[in-house]
Amino acid sequence: MTTSSRPIRVGVQIAPQHSTYQTIRDTLAELEDLGVDIAFNWDHFYPLSGEPDGLHFEGWTMLAAWAEQTSRIQFGPLVTCNSYRNPDLLADMARTVDHISAKDGGEGRLIFGIGSGWFERDYDEYGYEFGTPGTRLDSLSEALPRIEARWEKLNPAPTRDIPVLIGGGGEKKTLRIVAEHADIWHSFSDTETLERKLVVLSDWCEKVGRDVGEIEISTGVRGATGEAAANLDKQLDLGVTLFTLGITGPDIDMQGVRDLVKWRDSVS
């Protein structure tokens, strides 16, 4: 049983690859029915696994459809690539999608996941400058204040303070950016690595004058049975409250999702 005041949440990333959109739509509906807390996609232009030129869909137009389709589940990109869009435009897109998701006068449900980008083929094929990990992180650091400032200017304003999720584990730059801007920090760290990085994140928060407890800790997981479940328990003890499983076509297997939801309910 976690001592965190935050609820334990299950996220599922539907890879927008190797499936028809009908399949993706039906999968999202099933996730909502199963009680999953957050549905993610990703922001790439080509598959990341399997056939390199297989079926694939663009992420933000998909998120707008998800906003209209669903009524309860939160959703967002895991993660959008900062390099692909002007930051002010990206802020406006996020605000609009968030409004689309608001039902019956309530708040929107978008989780604004963002990172510096890494998949070189996206850059080369679509004409973006790839640069270096350092220059891409510098661009992310410059973009986030612009995004936050644009949200302050938009009319209508966002329905609420849109939660910012930052993905990545770099200790010199990424975790500083997390300390400065993130409501949620996501990584794919194993338990030992996560423990070390949480110390680094706490140090960065102290340097920028922020309480590390304000940041929800999120991790990618491989399942919720056997050894995988034991790892979930260990990460829960470290303060992780958002656990995200990836699923992909062409043969989407929902059993792992059911197991993860069952585990969440058993420890909540």
PDB file of C-alpha atoms in Angstrom:
ATOM      1  CA  MET A   1       0.000   0.000   0.000  1.00  0.00           C
ATOM      2  CA  THR A   2       1.523   3.318  -1.055  1.00  0.00           C
ATOM      3  CA  THR A   3       1.999   6.154   1.416  1.00  0.00           C
ATOM      4  CA  SER A   4       1.673   8.741  -1.338  1.00  0.00           C
ATOM      5  CA  SER A   5      -1.329  11.040  -1.273  1.00  0.00           C
ATOM      6  CA  ARG A   6      -1.668  10.559  -5.018  1.00  0.00           C
ATOM      7  CA  PRO A   7      -3.813   7.772  -6.433  1.00  0.00           C
ATOM      8  CA  ILE A   8      -2.052   4.922  -8.168  1.00  0.00           C
ATOM      9  CA  ARG A   9      -2.790   5.223 -11.861  1.00  0.00           C
ATOM     10  CA  VAL A  10      -2.507   2.988 -14.894  1.00  0.00           C
ATOM     11  CA  GLY A  11      -1.502   4.377 -18.255  1.00  0.00           C
ATOM     12  CA  VAL A  12      -1.536   2.491 -21.550  1.00  0.00           C
ATOM     13  CA  GLN A  13       0.344   3.667 -24.618  1.00  0.00           C
ATOM     14  CA  ILE A  14      -1.359   2.597 -27.837  1.00  0.00           C
ATOM     15  CA  ALA A  15       1.390   2.641 -30.432  1.00  0.00           C
ATOM     16  CA  PRO A  16      -0.158   4.262 -33.537  1.00  0.00           C
ATOM     17  CA  GLN A  17       1.530   1.711 -35.789  1.00  0.00           C
ATOM     18  CA  HIS A  18       0.672  -1.511 -37.640  1.00  0.00           C
ATOM     19  CA  SER A  19      -3.080  -1.094 -37.040  1.00  0.00           C
ATOM     20  CA  THR A  20      -6.006   0.428 -38.866  1.00  0.00           C
ATOM     21  CA  TYR A  21      -7.503   3.464 -37.199  1.00  0.00           C
ATOM     22  CA  GLN A  22     -10.674   1.452 -36.523  1.00  0.00           C
ATOM     23  CA  THR A  23      -8.592  -0.935 -34.436  1.00  0.00           C
ATOM     24  CA  ILE A  24      -7.002   1.955 -32.532  1.00  0.00           C
ATOM     25  CA  ARG A  25     -10.428   3.504 -31.919  1.00  0.00           C
ATOM     26  CA  ASP A  26     -11.849   0.212 -30.628  1.00  0.00           C
ATOM     27  CA  THR A  27      -8.800  -0.343 -28.419  1.00  0.00           C
ATOM     28  CA  LEU A  28      -9.194   3.097 -26.852  1.00  0.00           C
ATOM     29  CA  ALA A  29     -12.858   2.371 -26.105  1.00  0.00           C
ATOM     30  CA  GLU A  30     -11.887  -0.895 -24.430  1.00  0.00           C
ATOM     31  CA  LEU A  31      -9.236   0.842 -22.322  1.00  0.00           C
ATOM     32  CA  GLU A  32     -11.798   3.316 -21.060  1.00  0.00           C
ATOM     33  CA  ASP A  33     -14.245   0.511 -20.271  1.00  0.00           C
ATOM     34  CA  LEU A  34     -11.543  -1.417 -18.368  1.00  0.00           C
ATOM     35  CA  GLY A  35     -10.904   1.550 -16.070  1.00  0.00           C
ATOM     36  CA  VAL A  36      -7.491   2.596 -17.391  1.00  0.00           C
ATOM     37  CA  ASP A  37      -6.642   6.084 -16.109  1.00  0.00           C
ATOM     38  CA  ILE A  38      -4.648   7.490 -19.038  1.00  0.00           C
ATOM     39  CA  ALA A  39      -4.327   6.537 -22.708  1.00  0.00           C
ATOM     40  CA  PHE A  40      -1.184   7.658 -24.510  1.00  0.00           C
ATOM     41  CA  ASN A  41      -0.037   7.549 -28.106  1.00  0.00           C
ATOM     42  CA  TRP A  42       3.295   8.887 -29.414  1.00  0.00           C
ATOM     43  CA  ASP A  43       4.525  11.630 -31.702  1.00  0.00           C
ATOM     44  CA  HIS A  44       6.422   9.962 -34.528  1.00  0.00           C
ATOM     45  CA  PHE A  45       5.892   9.657 -38.266  1.00  0.00           C
ATOM     46  CA  TYR A  46       7.058   6.074 -38.815  1.00  0.00           C
ATOM     47  CA  PRO A  47       6.858   2.815 -36.839  1.00  0.00           C
ATOM     48  CA  LEU A  48       9.406   2.359 -34.077  1.00  0.00           C
ATOM     49  CA  SER A  49       9.291  -1.444 -34.249  1.00  0.00           C
ATOM     50  CA  GLY A  50       8.333  -4.083 -36.772  1.00  0.00           C
ATOM     51  CA  GLU A  51       8.076  -3.187 -40.469  1.00  0.00           C
ATOM     52  CA  PRO A  52       9.765   0.259 -40.796  1.00  0.00           C
ATOM     53  CA  ASP A  53       7.310   1.368 -43.488  1.00  0.00           C
ATOM     54  CA  GLY A  54       4.249  -0.254 -41.942  1.00  0.00           C
ATOM     55  CA  LEU A  55       0.941   1.397 -41.127  1.00  0.00           C
ATOM     56  CA  HIS A  56       1.338   4.538 -39.031  1.00  0.00           C
ATOM     57  CA  PHE A  57      -0.734   7.599 -38.039  1.00  0.00           C
ATOM     58  CA  GLU A  58       0.102  11.145 -36.905  1.00  0.00           C
ATOM     59  CA  GLY A  59      -0.327  11.750 -33.190  1.00  0.00           C
ATOM     60  CA  TRP A  60      -1.947  15.142 -32.574  1.00  0.00           C
ATOM     61  CA  THR A  61      -4.800  14.758 -35.045  1.00  0.00           C
ATOM     62  CA  MET A  62      -5.426  11.397 -33.385  1.00  0.00           C
ATOM     63  CA  LEU A  63      -5.527  13.051 -29.946  1.00  0.00           C
ATOM     64  CA  ALA A  64      -8.231  15.450 -31.125  1.00  0.00           C
ATOM     65  CA  ALA A  65     -10.325  12.435 -32.156  1.00  0.00           C
ATOM     66  CA  TRP A  66      -9.642  10.757 -28.808  1.00  0.00           C
ATOM     67  CA  ALA A  67     -10.802  13.906 -27.021  1.00  0.00           C
ATOM     68  CA  GLU A  68     -14.167  13.700 -28.765  1.00  0.00           C
ATOM     69  CA  GLN A  69     -14.518   9.911 -28.531  1.00  0.00           C
ATOM     70  CA  THR A  70     -13.907   9.509 -24.801  1.00  0.00           C
ATOM     71  CA  SER A  71     -15.678  10.864 -21.735  1.00  0.00           C
ATOM     72  CA  ARG A  72     -13.630   9.867 -18.673  1.00  0.00           C
ATOM     73  CA  ILE A  73     -10.133   8.698 -19.478  1.00  0.00           C
ATOM     74  CA  GLN A  74      -7.260  11.190 -19.554  1.00  0.00           C
ATOM     75  CA  PHE A  75      -5.012  11.059 -22.606  1.00  0.00           C
ATOM     76  CA  GLY A  76      -1.998  12.598 -24.272  1.00  0.00           C
ATOM     77  CA  PRO A  77       1.218  12.038 -26.200  1.00  0.00           C
ATOM     78  CA  LEU A  78       4.036  10.030 -24.648  1.00  0.00           C
ATOM     79  CA  VAL A  79       5.640  12.223 -25.743  1.00  0.00           C
ATOM     80  CA  THR A  80       5.266  14.986 -28.298  1.00  0.00           C
ATOM     81  CA  CYS A  81       8.517  16.040 -29.946  1.00  0.00           C
ATOM     82  CA  ASN A  82       9.417  19.655 -29.271  1.00  0.00           C
ATOM     83  CA  SER A  83      11.280  19.914 -32.574  1.00  0.00           C
ATOM     84  CA  TYR A  84       8.331  19.366 -34.889  1.00  0.00           C
ATOM     85  CA  ARG A  85       6.192  22.450 -34.185  1.00  0.00           C
ATOM     86  CA  ASN A  86       6.496  26.095 -33.237  1.00  0.00           C
ATOM     87  CA  PRO A  87       6.056  26.195 -29.421  1.00  0.00           C
ATOM     88  CA  ASP A  88       3.256  28.771 -29.524  1.00  0.00           C
ATOM     89  CA  LEU A  89       1.384  26.718 -32.119  1.00  0.00           C
ATOM     90  CA  LEU A  90       1.877  23.589 -30.026  1.00  0.00           C
ATOM     91  CA  ALA A  91       0.463  25.380 -26.982  1.00  0.00           C
ATOM     92  CA  ASP A  92      -2.597  26.408 -29.004  1.00  0.00           C
ATOM     93  CA  MET A  93      -3.083  22.868 -30.310  1.00  0.00           C
ATOM     94  CA  ALA A  94      -2.908  21.468 -26.780  1.00  0.00           C
ATOM     95  CA  ARG A  95      -5.355  24.063 -25.458  1.00  0.00           C
ATOM     96  CA  THR A  96      -7.800  23.270 -28.263  1.00  0.00           C
ATOM     97  CA  VAL A  97      -7.598  19.495 -27.777  1.00  0.00           C
ATOM     98  CA  ASP A  98      -8.047  19.995 -24.042  1.00  0.00           C
ATOM     99  CA  HIS A  99     -11.250  21.987 -24.655  1.00  0.00           C
ATOM    100  CA  ILE A 100     -12.554  19.335 -27.048  1.00  0.00           C
ATOM    101  CA  SER A 101     -12.172  16.771 -24.256  1.00  0.00           C
ATOM    102  CA  ALA A 102     -14.160  18.777 -21.689  1.00  0.00           C
ATOM    103  CA  LYS A 103     -17.618  17.225 -21.269  1.00  0.00           C
ATOM    104  CA  ASP A 104     -20.736  18.912 -19.856  1.00  0.00           C
ATOM    105  CA  GLY A 105     -18.875  22.036 -18.816  1.00  0.00           C
ATOM    106  CA  GLY A 106     -16.186  20.146 -16.921  1.00  0.00           C
ATOM    107  CA  GLU A 107     -12.428  20.354 -17.202  1.00  0.00           C
ATOM    108  CA  GLY A 108     -10.376  18.988 -20.061  1.00  0.00           C
ATOM    109  CA  ARG A 109      -8.447  15.732 -19.808  1.00  0.00           C
ATOM    110  CA  LEU A 110      -5.250  16.270 -21.818  1.00  0.00           C
ATOM    111  CA  ILE A 111      -1.877  15.326 -20.341  1.00  0.00           C
ATOM    112  CA  PHE A 112       0.704  17.417 -22.218  1.00  0.00           C
ATOM    113  CA  GLY A 113       3.633  15.040 -22.621  1.00  0.00           C
ATOM    114  CA  ILE A 114       6.717  16.550 -24.235  1.00  0.00           C
ATOM    115  CA  GLY A 115      10.354  15.654 -24.853  1.00  0.00           C
ATOM    116  CA  SER A 116      13.318  16.794 -26.899  1.00  0.00           C
ATOM    117  CA  GLY A 117      13.061  14.175 -29.676  1.00  0.00           C
ATOM    118  CA  TRP A 118      15.392  11.368 -30.692  1.00  0.00           C
ATOM    119  CA  PHE A 119      14.147   9.405 -33.731  1.00  0.00           C
ATOM    120  CA  GLU A 120      16.426  10.564 -36.554  1.00  0.00           C
ATOM    121  CA  ARG A 121      14.289   9.200 -39.382  1.00  0.00           C
ATOM    122  CA  ASP A 122      11.434  11.537 -38.410  1.00  0.00           C
ATOM    123  CA  TYR A 123      13.769  14.503 -38.747  1.00  0.00           C
ATOM    124  CA  ASP A 124      15.373  13.404 -41.998  1.00  0.00           C
ATOM    125  CA  GLU A 125      12.168  12.419 -43.802  1.00  0.00           C
ATOM    126  CA  TYR A 126      10.177  15.505 -42.729  1.00  0.00           C
ATOM    127  CA  GLY A 127      12.961  18.053 -43.140  1.00  0.00           C
ATOM    128  CA  TYR A 128      13.729  18.982 -39.528  1.00  0.00           C
ATOM    129  CA  GLU A 129      17.258  19.696 -38.305  1.00  0.00           C
ATOM    130  CA  PHE A 130      18.340  16.780 -36.139  1.00  0.00           C
ATOM    131  CA  GLY A 131      21.153  18.561 -34.290  1.00  0.00           C
ATOM    132  CA  THR A 132      22.557  16.900 -31.174  1.00  0.00           C
ATOM    133  CA  PRO A 133      20.988  15.680 -27.932  1.00  0.00           C
ATOM    134  CA  GLY A 134      22.347  18.816 -26.274  1.00  0.00           C
ATOM    135  CA  THR A 135      20.917  21.264 -28.808  1.00  0.00           C
ATOM    136  CA  ARG A 136      17.556  19.486 -28.792  1.00  0.00           C
ATOM    137  CA  LEU A 137      17.387  19.720 -24.996  1.00  0.00           C
ATOM    138  CA  ASP A 138      18.358  23.383 -25.131  1.00  0.00           C
ATOM    139  CA  SER A 139      15.492  23.956 -27.569  1.00  0.00           C
ATOM    140  CA  LEU A 140      13.104  22.188 -25.193  1.00  0.00           C
ATOM    141  CA  SER A 141      14.259  24.370 -22.335  1.00  0.00           C
ATOM    142  CA  GLU A 142      13.617  27.473 -24.446  1.00  0.00           C
ATOM    143  CA  ALA A 143      10.231  26.245 -25.699  1.00  0.00           C
ATOM    144  CA  LEU A 144       8.553  25.433 -22.395  1.00  0.00           C
ATOM    145  CA  PRO A 145       8.385  29.039 -21.113  1.00  0.00           C
ATOM    146  CA  ARG A 146       6.911  30.046 -24.480  1.00  0.00           C
ATOM    147  CA  ILE A 147       4.287  27.299 -24.224  1.00  0.00           C
ATOM    148  CA  GLU A 148       3.373  28.338 -20.691  1.00  0.00           C
ATOM    149  CA  ALA A 149       3.219  32.007 -21.680  1.00  0.00           C
ATOM    150  CA  ARG A 150       0.994  31.263 -24.691  1.00  0.00           C
ATOM    151  CA  TRP A 151      -1.446  29.374 -22.454  1.00  0.00           C
ATOM    152  CA  GLU A 152      -1.745  32.577 -20.407  1.00  0.00           C
ATOM    153  CA  LYS A 153      -2.625  34.603 -23.518  1.00  0.00           C
ATOM    154  CA  LEU A 154      -5.084  32.331 -25.312  1.00  0.00           C
ATOM    155  CA  ASN A 155      -8.779  33.173 -25.503  1.00  0.00           C
ATOM    156  CA  PRO A 156     -10.447  31.072 -24.322  1.00  0.00           C
ATOM    157  CA  ALA A 157      -7.864  30.027 -21.779  1.00  0.00           C
ATOM    158  CA  PRO A 158      -7.217  26.324 -21.123  1.00  0.00           C
ATOM    159  CA  THR A 159      -9.938  24.722 -19.020  1.00  0.00           C
ATOM    160  CA  ARG A 160      -7.406  24.209 -16.207  1.00  0.00           C
ATOM    161  CA  ASP A 161      -3.667  24.160 -15.632  1.00  0.00           C
ATOM    162  CA  ILE A 162      -2.806  21.546 -18.246  1.00  0.00           C
ATOM    163  CA  PRO A 163      -0.524  18.944 -16.609  1.00  0.00           C
ATOM    164  CA  VAL A 164       2.930  18.889 -18.205  1.00  0.00           C
ATOM    165  CA  LEU A 165       4.642  15.506 -18.454  1.00  0.00           C
ATOM    166  CA  ILE A 166       8.306  15.524 -19.419  1.00  0.00           C
ATOM    167  CA  GLY A 167       9.897  12.318 -20.637  1.00  0.00           C
ATOM    168  CA  GLY A 168      13.556  11.396 -20.363  1.00  0.00           C
ATOM    169  CA  GLY A 169      16.201  10.657 -17.771  1.00  0.00           C
ATOM    170  CA  GLY A 170      19.249  12.769 -18.581  1.00  0.00           C
ATOM    171  CA  GLU A 171      20.696  13.930 -15.292  1.00  0.00           C
ATOM    172  CA  LYS A 172      22.495  17.107 -16.413  1.00  0.00           C
ATOM    173  CA  LYS A 173      19.779  18.763 -18.495  1.00  0.00           C
ATOM    174  CA  THR A 174      16.532  16.775 -18.666  1.00  0.00           C
ATOM    175  CA  LEU A 175      16.005  16.467 -14.921  1.00  0.00           C
ATOM    176  CA  ARG A 176      16.727  20.177 -14.480  1.00  0.00           C
ATOM    177  CA  ILE A 177      13.985  20.921 -17.021  1.00  0.00           C
ATOM    178  CA  VAL A 178      11.701  18.500 -15.161  1.00  0.00           C
ATOM    179  CA  ALA A 179      12.380  20.333 -11.897  1.00  0.00           C
ATOM    180  CA  GLU A 180      11.564  23.663 -13.537  1.00  0.00           C
ATOM    181  CA  HIS A 181       8.451  22.768 -15.523  1.00  0.00           C
ATOM    182  CA  ALA A 182       6.992  19.272 -15.045  1.00  0.00           C
ATOM    183  CA  ASP A 183       3.941  18.111 -13.153  1.00  0.00           C
ATOM    184  CA  ILE A 184       4.818  14.523 -14.125  1.00  0.00           C
ATOM    185  CA  TRP A 185       8.222  12.985 -14.850  1.00  0.00           C
ATOM    186  CA  HIS A 186       8.260   9.841 -17.000  1.00  0.00           C
ATOM    187  CA  SER A 187      11.128   7.455 -17.632  1.00  0.00           C
ATOM    188  CA  PHE A 188      11.736   3.820 -18.521  1.00  0.00           C
ATOM    189  CA  SER A 189      14.212   3.266 -15.674  1.00  0.00           C
ATOM    190  CA  ASP A 190      14.740  -0.006 -13.852  1.00  0.00           C
ATOM    191  CA  THR A 191      14.344   0.153 -10.083  1.00  0.00           C
ATOM    192  CA  GLU A 192      18.030   0.731  -9.294  1.00  0.00           C
ATOM    193  CA  THR A 193      18.371   3.456 -11.924  1.00  0.00           C
ATOM    194  CA  LEU A 194      15.132   5.088 -10.854  1.00  0.00           C
ATOM    195  CA  GLU A 195      16.310   5.286  -7.257  1.00  0.00           C
ATOM    196  CA  ARG A 196      19.478   7.114  -8.337  1.00  0.00           C
ATOM    197  CA  LYS A 197      17.681   9.478 -10.676  1.00  0.00           C
ATOM    198  CA  LEU A 198      15.138  10.421  -8.024  1.00  0.00           C
ATOM    199  CA  VAL A 199      18.028  11.658  -5.875  1.00  0.00           C
ATOM    200  CA  VAL A 200      19.275  13.734  -8.811  1.00  0.00           C
ATOM    201  CA  LEU A 201      15.792  15.110  -9.431  1.00  0.00           C
ATOM    202  CA  SER A 202      15.466  16.040  -5.768  1.00  0.00           C
ATOM    203  CA  ASP A 203      18.793  17.887  -5.961  1.00  0.00           C
ATOM    204  CA  TRP A 204      17.639  19.810  -9.040  1.00  0.00           C
ATOM    205  CA  CYS A 205      14.374  20.720  -7.344  1.00  0.00           C
ATOM    206  CA  GLU A 206      16.298  22.079  -4.382  1.00  0.00           C
ATOM    207  CA  LYS A 207      18.472  24.165  -6.715  1.00  0.00           C
ATOM    208  CA  VAL A 208      15.490  25.701  -8.535  1.00  0.00           C
ATOM    209  CA  GLY A 209      13.441  26.168  -5.368  1.00  0.00           C
ATOM    210  CA  ARG A 210      10.781  23.554  -5.963  1.00  0.00           C
ATOM    211  CA  ASP A 211       9.301  20.821  -3.792  1.00  0.00           C
ATOM    212  CA  VAL A 212      10.033  17.501  -5.488  1.00  0.00           C
ATOM    213  CA  GLY A 213       6.785  16.209  -4.003  1.00  0.00           C
ATOM    214  CA  GLU A 214       4.888  18.372  -6.486  1.00  0.00           C
ATOM    215  CA  ILE A 215       6.063  16.123  -9.329  1.00  0.00           C
ATOM    216  CA  GLU A 216       4.263  12.839 -10.006  1.00  0.00           C
ATOM    217  CA  ILE A 217       6.659   9.997 -10.830  1.00  0.00           C
ATOM    218  CA  SER A 218       5.775   7.863 -13.845  1.00  0.00           C
ATOM    219  CA  THR A 219       7.472   4.794 -15.265  1.00  0.00           C
ATOM    220  CA  GLY A 220       7.126   2.425 -18.167  1.00  0.00           C
ATOM    221  CA  VAL A 221       6.387  -1.183 -17.181  1.00  0.00           C
ATOM    222  CA  ARG A 222       6.463  -4.594 -18.807  1.00  0.00           C
ATOM    223  CA  GLY A 223       3.555  -6.217 -17.013  1.00  0.00           C
ATOM    224  CA  ALA A 224       2.034  -7.005 -13.639  1.00  0.00           C
ATOM    225  CA  THR A 225       2.593 -10.716 -13.028  1.00  0.00           C
ATOM    226  CA  GLY A 226       5.475 -12.642 -11.454  1.00  0.00           C
ATOM    227  CA  GLU A 227       8.784 -10.784 -11.345  1.00  0.00           C
ATOM    228  CA  ALA A 228       7.233  -7.799 -13.124  1.00  0.00           C
ATOM    229  CA  ALA A 229       4.708  -7.394 -10.297  1.00  0.00           C
ATOM    230  CA  ALA A 230       7.504  -7.516  -7.719  1.00  0.00           C
ATOM    231  CA  ASN A 231       9.250  -4.701  -9.580  1.00  0.00           C
ATOM    232  CA  LEU A 232       6.035  -2.672  -9.535  1.00  0.00           C
ATOM    233  CA  ASP A 233       5.875  -3.050  -5.770  1.00  0.00           C
ATOM    234  CA  LYS A 234       9.485  -1.854  -5.428  1.00  0.00           C
ATOM    235  CA  GLN A 235       8.865   1.169  -7.643  1.00  0.00           C
ATOM    236  CA  LEU A 236       5.700   1.943  -5.717  1.00  0.00           C
ATOM    237  CA  ASP A 237       7.814   2.073  -2.564  1.00  0.00           C
ATOM    238  CA  LEU A 238      10.081   4.613  -4.296  1.00  0.00           C
ATOM    239  CA  GLY A 239       7.099   6.889  -4.911  1.00  0.00           C
ATOM    240  CA  VAL A 240       6.005   5.931  -8.433  1.00  0.00           C
ATOM    241  CA  THR A 241       2.247   6.360  -8.835  1.00  0.00           C
ATOM    242  CA  LEU A 242       1.783   6.230 -12.616  1.00  0.00           C
ATOM    243  CA  PHE A 243       2.587   2.926 -14.338  1.00  0.00           C
ATOM    244  CA  THR A 244       2.355   2.765 -18.129  1.00  0.00           C
ATOM    245  CA  LEU A 245       2.257  -0.307 -20.337  1.00  0.00           C
ATOM    246  CA  GLY A 246       2.786  -0.210 -24.099  1.00  0.00           C
ATOM    247  CA  ILE A 247       0.620  -2.145 -26.572  1.00  0.00           C
ATOM    248  CA  THR A 248       0.955  -2.300 -30.343  1.00  0.00           C
ATOM    249  CA  GLY A 249      -0.508  -3.796 -33.473  1.00  0.00           C
ATOM    250  CA  PRO A 250      -0.928  -5.789 -35.548  1.00  0.00           C
ATOM    251  CA  ASP A 251      -2.083  -8.172 -32.800  1.00  0.00           C
ATOM    252  CA  ILE A 252      -2.978  -6.051 -29.778  1.00  0.00           C
ATOM    253  CA  ASP A 253      -2.914  -8.114 -26.580  1.00  0.00           C
ATOM    254  CA  MET A 254      -5.055  -6.659 -23.775  1.00  0.00           C
ATOM    255  CA  GLN A 255      -4.215  -9.244 -21.116  1.00  0.00           C
ATOM    256  CA  GLY A 256      -1.318  -7.193 -19.792  1.00  0.00           C
ATOM    257  CA  VAL A 257      -3.642  -4.236 -19.405  1.00  0.00           C
ATOM    258  CA  ARG A 258      -6.144  -6.310 -17.439  1.00  0.00           C
ATOM    259  CA  ASP A 259      -3.347  -7.599 -15.189  1.00  0.00           C
ATOM    260  CA  LEU A 260      -2.049  -4.080 -14.537  1.00  0.00           C
ATOM    261  CA  VAL A 261      -5.503  -2.742 -13.678  1.00  0.00           C
ATOM    262  CA  LYS A 262      -6.040  -5.678 -11.331  1.00  0.00           C
ATOM    263  CA  TRP A 263      -2.684  -4.967  -9.636  1.00  0.00           C
ATOM    264  CA  ARG A 264      -3.580  -1.265  -9.271  1.00  0.00           C
ATOM    265  CA  ASP A 265      -6.844  -2.157  -7.622  1.00  0.00           C
ATOM    266  CA  SER A 266      -5.153  -4.618  -5.265  1.00  0.00           C
ATOM    267  CA  VAL A 267      -2.663  -2.045  -3.902  1.00  0.00           C
ATOM    268  CA  SER A 268      -4.853   1.058  -3.928  1.00  0.00           C
TER     269      SER A 268
END
